[in-house]
């Protein structure tokens, strides 16, 4: 007789589960940086059907620069954006509507300074290299964005004056290569696949400073740089959607981390990132360890300290101000 | 239709000599009006006109009868389709320095003072500034505006503006003055006053004048001879010498001779318009 | 006359006070979030802050230089071309369709192209400004020259004016007021072109500043920079009006419409 309750329970579970699958998937607009390695987790999530599996109907919305993506989030053009901690902090301290980190992305700063081959760069390390860029035209994602602020702080760290250079907003990987090549800019604050394409594929550029390798100082590289962020109001209003979203992203992260899935990950990425296939594979394989879903308090503390100390963020945030507690994996 | 007063002189022959003292001679003048896309319509047909030096001739006729066209042909503004015109023994081929022209609108330049407007013709001929201002002042005084030399167009009444225009026309001392309804835009009282003054001025200088008007009373008041045109296509249908002695006045009462002439001209005009 | 001027001024001041006051109150009472548009008091503070920045003067002079150079080049070319086209109707007819096509092209959209060709120094902004200005001025000047009172031209011709005299003594002074109105508009467009060019790519200038403040969410500083741009634009427009009065005012007082009361004792 004990079998009957068990069977009924199993039947109920099957019915309930199938109800969940039978529910229409919830629409969600996910921001990505077009053609950027940074968004690979989202690309995997969409292409491998992971979002669908969690009952979500994803739409990828491309916005090339951080501040514009932030505007997109605040205006509900996207439901979740990928953005840097300092862009987020700058907006929050100016009084923007509430935003919270829901899941992590890059575990470190993904940037390198790439110069055109003919730009003279003094040898001897970070400081002489930065000083070589004084008076040059420097490309960043967008004026006033995180990329410009960090690039400026490199000059200051090297003992040079950033105002002695010319700063130009040239957008992301899709739009920044032509200016570097034709001389409109001399160096670019790059993130993948820009470095791999310009240095290894088209061979028009060379590495000046690679923040990923801790070439500045330890303080520059060892905290999670960007995250997936959602509106605070939305987190409160649609908790079920947010839970599913976080679960899907976490699963996509895990998919990327597993060596067995490398081919599948590369195949998914190839649909969004256009470059030589062999170089793409190598680039993804090399950068897998730079991604992670978790954002522990200690890690975000480091970011807050850096933003406050070096990037001119005035308010001293606490982790709870930035993290969606109970939602974000820690 | 001919009237009881014969047409004087004109034979219509295109090789008539330029007679002694003939200031203006228009022979066989005809002009077609060309509207785009339509066949040309004749505005003026086979017109002969001879004006002696110092004579004041008025042209009257209904609208569209070609009198203004004839005037413009004499001025050299328009090349007539047919016929030829001689002025001061030289054929008319374009605008002439010895011809003055005045029409109903003053055409004053609002950014120039009255005296600078009057001096404009002299300025265009290269007369030096002091001399041309002096001459302009003289002509302004002649039209009774000596105190208004520095006034602008916007500060002058309509009658005053036409006087400035008259002074301007006279300032270049042309041998022939052509006038196309110059007083038509003025109110009745101003018109009479200006006609009076114009008569006084003309009787001083006795230049050759060809004067186009709709107003028969004006024509009889001012002219030595009134020429009547028919309706379109226009041709001369009557010519009336005005024997009223000078000096004349525009503001006085009109005597029987005046009224008789007026009636005759009016009858001729009406016949020319095709009235029953 | 003076009294009505005072009344107008009083109303203008009242509107400014009411609008700014309501805005400030809305922010302080919490109805509006300053994140989006800042507040008058914050903007005033930001103004003081940005004028004290070490490179501020350099930014202002760069923008001014680019703007004025672009304006004078565009206006010079525009006025000359406009008058030439008015004098030569055949050329105008040939050129007209190209002119219309180029005019309807949103030339601000060409800004990135100019930057590609001319780099991020001042010349790309000067050219952007000049191309915006030149088309407006050509169209305006052409219309002004064509609409010269036909009677004035006829009178001049009858008095024996040759072509050159007609142009210098009749067409030019008659067209001047409309041409100057076009120039005032041209100044505004020169500013537009310069600022847009600087926002896209520059190394100095008020547009360069605008771009930075926008990207770093410094809304107060952004608004303060806009206030400066408005002040600059207004000053330049006023300067153009003053120039017009100097050049033509001494020779032209009353408008073309007659006064109702001619002087006493004057004959009609």
XYZ file of N, CA, C and O in Angstrom, chain B residues 4-98:
380
model
N -14.658 112.830 -86.870
C -14.781 113.973 -87.778
C -13.460 114.724 -87.899
O -13.174 115.339 -88.894
N -12.606 114.634 -86.844
C -11.301 115.297 -86.974
C -10.344 114.317 -87.640
O -10.136 113.227 -87.163
N -9.774 114.758 -88.725
C -8.953 113.830 -89.499
C -7.671 113.468 -88.763
O -7.128 114.252 -88.002
N -7.190 112.336 -89.050
C -5.872 111.988 -88.525
C -4.858 112.875 -89.204
O -4.864 113.007 -90.413
N -3.991 113.459 -88.464
C -3.036 114.400 -89.048
C -1.779 113.680 -89.516
O -1.139 112.957 -88.765
N -1.480 113.899 -90.767
C -0.147 113.539 -91.236
C 0.078 112.070 -91.562
O 0.578 111.725 -92.599
N -0.325 111.207 -90.707
C 0.124 109.808 -90.836
C -0.368 109.169 -92.124
O -1.532 109.242 -92.466
N 0.529 108.552 -92.826
C 0.149 107.851 -94.048
C 0.367 106.349 -93.906
O 0.021 105.579 -94.778
N 1.017 105.948 -92.855
C 1.267 104.519 -92.681
C 2.445 104.032 -93.497
O 2.800 102.871 -93.466
N 3.064 104.937 -94.232
C 4.171 104.473 -95.069
C 5.430 104.326 -94.223
O 5.791 105.215 -93.486
N 6.082 103.226 -94.377
C 7.225 102.971 -93.502
C 8.480 103.679 -93.944
O 9.455 103.717 -93.216
N 8.474 104.271 -95.144
C 9.701 104.997 -95.480
C 9.477 106.512 -95.514
O 10.123 107.231 -96.237
N 8.546 106.987 -94.711
C 8.367 108.436 -94.566
C 9.600 109.034 -93.933
O 10.232 108.421 -93.072
N 9.914 110.265 -94.370
C 11.113 110.907 -93.817
C 10.878 111.355 -92.384
O 9.756 111.645 -91.992
N 11.921 111.439 -91.636
C 11.834 112.075 -90.316
C 11.668 113.562 -90.574
O 12.588 114.217 -91.011
N 10.471 114.088 -90.313
C 10.186 115.484 -90.641
C 10.953 116.452 -89.755
O 11.452 116.066 -88.705
N 11.017 117.684 -90.157
C 11.741 118.680 -89.384
C 11.105 118.834 -88.015
O 9.883 118.956 -87.901
N 11.934 118.834 -86.951
C 11.425 119.048 -85.592
C 10.751 117.828 -85.004
O 10.214 117.899 -83.908
N 10.774 116.718 -85.701
C 10.171 115.511 -85.137
C 11.102 114.903 -84.108
O 12.194 114.473 -84.423
N 10.651 114.927 -82.866
C 11.477 114.363 -81.816
C 11.365 112.834 -81.826
O 12.344 112.119 -81.682
N 10.106 112.401 -81.939
C 9.882 110.960 -81.933
C 9.117 110.591 -83.194
O 8.156 111.252 -83.560
N 9.571 109.524 -83.833
C 8.836 109.037 -84.984
C 8.732 107.527 -84.880
O 9.732 106.813 -84.904
N 7.481 107.059 -84.718
C 7.245 105.625 -84.678
C 6.450 105.268 -85.915
O 5.401 105.830 -86.157
N 6.980 104.339 -86.718
C 6.320 104.027 -87.975
C 6.017 102.542 -88.058
O 6.903 101.704 -87.871
N 4.746 102.250 -88.325
C 4.363 100.860 -88.556
C 4.618 99.950 -87.366
O 4.858 98.754 -87.514
N 4.542 100.534 -86.182
C 4.891 99.738 -85.007
C 3.774 98.773 -84.661
O 2.613 99.143 -84.570
N 4.121 97.548 -84.529
C 3.167 96.537 -84.083
C 3.899 95.613 -83.117
O 5.112 95.456 -83.211
N 3.164 95.035 -82.212
C 3.827 94.126 -81.267
C 2.912 92.981 -80.912
O 1.706 93.169 -80.717
N 3.482 91.785 -80.839
C 2.693 90.614 -80.490
C 3.029 90.207 -79.068
O 4.188 90.221 -78.651
N 1.999 89.828 -78.392
C 2.181 89.356 -77.025
C 2.369 87.847 -77.072
O 1.542 87.121 -77.607
N 3.471 87.378 -76.499
C 3.759 85.962 -76.579
C 3.590 85.297 -75.214
O 4.426 85.443 -74.345
N 2.492 84.564 -75.063
C 2.363 83.782 -73.833
C 2.975 82.407 -74.086
O 2.828 81.870 -75.179
N 3.660 81.844 -73.120
C 4.302 80.547 -73.378
C 3.278 79.479 -73.708
O 2.259 79.346 -73.044
N 3.543 78.779 -74.785
C 2.655 77.673 -75.151
C 1.474 78.085 -76.009
O 0.772 77.244 -76.538
N 1.243 79.392 -76.169
C 0.113 79.823 -77.000
C 0.630 80.544 -78.237
O 1.771 80.998 -78.281
N -0.220 80.653 -79.233
C 0.154 81.413 -80.429
C 0.231 82.886 -80.065
O -0.515 83.357 -79.202
N 1.142 83.611 -80.699
C 1.266 85.038 -80.349
C -0.003 85.818 -80.716
O -0.573 85.614 -81.788
N -0.432 86.688 -79.799
C -1.608 87.528 -80.087
C -1.146 88.964 -80.265
O -0.318 89.450 -79.484
N -1.687 89.618 -81.250
C -1.257 91.002 -81.478
C -1.795 91.923 -80.387
O -2.975 91.904 -80.068
N -0.912 92.719 -79.784
C -1.335 93.683 -78.785
C -1.470 95.064 -79.421
O -2.293 95.868 -79.009
N -0.637 95.311 -80.411
C -0.597 96.634 -81.036
C -0.458 96.408 -82.543
O 0.333 95.574 -82.980
N -1.246 97.144 -83.324
C -1.218 96.916 -84.785
C -0.892 98.192 -85.523
O -1.553 99.214 -85.324
N 0.158 98.101 -86.364
C 0.407 99.121 -87.375
C 0.165 100.544 -86.885
O -0.709 101.243 -87.371
N 0.960 100.954 -85.928
C 0.748 102.272 -85.321
C 1.798 103.255 -85.800
O 2.992 102.950 -85.824
N 1.359 104.420 -86.193
C 2.284 105.512 -86.523
C 2.093 106.616 -85.508
O 0.972 106.985 -85.186
N 3.196 107.155 -85.050
C 3.108 108.264 -84.108
C 4.240 109.226 -84.400
O 5.391 108.806 -84.538
N 3.902 110.501 -84.526
C 4.954 111.510 -84.680
C 4.767 112.547 -83.600
O 3.677 113.072 -83.417
N 5.834 112.826 -82.902
C 5.771 113.823 -81.833
C 6.816 114.884 -82.107
O 8.000 114.563 -82.291
N 6.389 116.148 -82.112
C 7.342 117.242 -82.360
C 8.111 117.545 -81.087
O 7.659 117.243 -79.974
N 9.209 118.203 -81.259
C 9.981 118.584 -80.090
C 9.181 119.566 -79.250
O 8.576 120.501 -79.780
N 9.171 119.323 -77.951
C 8.469 120.237 -77.066
C 6.969 119.998 -77.007
O 6.242 120.723 -76.345
N 6.488 118.972 -77.715
C 5.059 118.708 -77.709
C 4.695 117.778 -76.550
O 5.482 116.922 -76.157
N 3.483 117.988 -76.032
C 2.984 117.128 -74.950
C 1.854 116.304 -75.543
O 0.796 116.816 -75.869
N 2.098 115.011 -75.684
C 1.102 114.121 -76.302
C 0.576 113.155 -75.262
O 1.350 112.564 -74.504
N -0.759 112.987 -75.220
C -1.349 112.006 -74.304
C -1.890 110.839 -75.104
O -2.493 111.024 -76.159
N -1.675 109.632 -74.611
C -2.243 108.436 -75.230
C -3.321 107.904 -74.296
O -3.040 107.613 -73.126
N -4.561 107.798 -74.805
C -5.611 107.209 -73.965
C -6.179 105.996 -74.677
O -6.160 105.907 -75.900
N -6.712 105.084 -73.886
C -7.313 103.894 -74.467
C -7.662 102.916 -73.373
O -7.193 103.068 -72.245
N -8.464 101.912 -73.689
C -8.842 100.933 -72.674
C -7.646 100.059 -72.282
O -6.611 100.066 -72.946
N -7.812 99.308 -71.227
C -6.724 98.433 -70.778
C -6.378 97.426 -71.854
O -7.245 96.910 -72.547
N -5.105 97.174 -71.977
C -4.684 96.158 -72.939
C -4.647 96.646 -74.370
O -4.482 95.848 -75.286
N -4.771 97.950 -74.575
C -4.827 98.432 -75.958
C -3.450 98.692 -76.535
O -3.328 99.130 -77.662
N -2.433 98.464 -75.784
C -1.090 98.562 -76.344
C -0.429 99.909 -76.158
O 0.687 100.114 -76.641
N -1.076 100.844 -75.468
C -0.445 102.168 -75.328
C 0.830 102.089 -74.498
O 1.841 102.725 -74.813
N 0.790 101.295 -73.423
C 1.999 101.136 -72.625
C 3.066 100.415 -73.437
O 4.255 100.719 -73.336
N 2.637 99.446 -74.263
C 3.598 98.751 -75.108
C 4.302 99.730 -76.030
O 5.530 99.669 -76.204
N 3.535 100.638 -76.613
C 4.137 101.637 -77.502
C 5.119 102.508 -76.729
O 6.233 102.777 -77.175
N 4.713 102.918 -75.550
C 5.578 103.741 -74.707
C 6.880 102.996 -74.400
O 7.977 103.542 -74.490
N 6.766 101.744 -74.021
C 7.951 100.953 -73.693
C 8.841 100.739 -74.907
O 10.061 100.657 -74.790
N 8.213 100.665 -76.087
C 9.010 100.525 -77.302
C 9.804 101.805 -77.563
O 10.977 101.746 -77.940
N 9.152 102.947 -77.338
C 9.867 104.224 -77.502
C 11.001 104.309 -76.486
O 12.090 104.823 -76.778
N 10.755 103.810 -75.275
C 11.775 103.876 -74.222
C 12.936 102.950 -74.498
O 13.997 103.074 -73.899
N 12.716 101.976 -75.384
C 13.786 101.019 -75.643
C 13.753 99.840 -74.675
O 14.665 99.025 -74.650
N 12.699 99.745 -73.877
C 12.558 98.610 -72.954
C 12.140 97.359 -73.693
O 12.431 96.247 -73.277
N 11.403 97.564 -74.784
C 10.844 96.446 -75.553
C 11.192 96.659 -77.018
O 11.117 97.779 -77.516
N 11.602 95.618 -77.737
C 11.807 95.743 -79.182
C 10.510 95.328 -79.869
O 10.058 94.192 -79.711
N 9.872 96.225 -80.587
C 8.569 95.862 -81.180
C 8.727 94.783 -82.247
O 9.770 94.689 -82.908
N 7.679 93.981 -82.404
C 7.725 92.906 -83.395
C 7.847 93.452 -84.808
O 8.452 92.841 -85.675
N 7.220 94.620 -85.018
C 7.244 95.207 -86.359
C 7.453 96.704 -86.246
O 7.122 97.315 -85.242
N 7.959 97.311 -87.307
C 8.068 98.764 -87.374
C 9.379 99.256 -86.782
O 10.189 98.485 -86.296
N 9.576 100.579 -86.893
C 10.771 101.117 -86.282
C 10.488 102.462 -85.656
O 9.544 103.164 -86.022
N 11.333 102.796 -84.719
C 11.139 104.021 -83.944
C 12.439 104.810 -83.954
O 13.525 104.258 -83.777
N 12.282 106.095 -84.194
C 13.433 106.994 -84.181
C 13.199 108.059 -83.130
O 12.090 108.582 -83.017
N 14.229 108.382 -82.372
C 14.098 109.399 -81.327
C 15.291 110.328 -81.453
O 16.431 109.869 -81.457
N 15.017 111.622 -81.556
C 16.090 112.617 -81.751
C 16.976 112.193 -82.902
O 18.208 112.212 -82.819
N 16.363 111.756 -83.977
C 17.031 111.379 -85.232
C 17.906 110.141 -85.108
O 18.621 109.793 -86.030
N 17.876 109.452 -83.966
C 18.636 108.206 -83.857
C 17.662 107.055 -83.616
O 16.728 107.195 -82.839
N 17.867 105.941 -84.311
C 16.932 104.833 -84.088
C 17.030 104.314 -82.650
O 18.101 104.316 -82.062
N 15.867 103.889 -82.159
C 15.827 103.378 -80.779
C 16.231 101.912 -80.781
O 15.582 101.077 -81.400
N 17.358 101.613 -80.108
C 17.804 100.215 -80.042
C 17.876 99.702 -78.607
O 18.133 98.545 -78.363
N 17.665 100.577 -77.663
C 17.733 100.166 -76.260
C 17.454 101.369 -75.383
O 17.000 102.411 -75.873
N 17.717 101.218 -74.122
C 17.463 102.322 -73.191
C 18.393 103.487 -73.516
O 19.584 103.300 -73.741
N 17.849 104.699 -73.502
C 18.614 105.863 -73.942
C 18.844 106.828 -72.807
O 17.950 107.059 -71.983
N 20.010 107.432 -72.782
C 20.325 108.389 -71.727
C 19.515 109.667 -71.853
O 19.317 110.385 -70.870
N 19.026 109.967 -73.078
C 18.296 111.222 -73.239
C 16.794 111.054 -73.042
O 16.012 111.947 -73.372
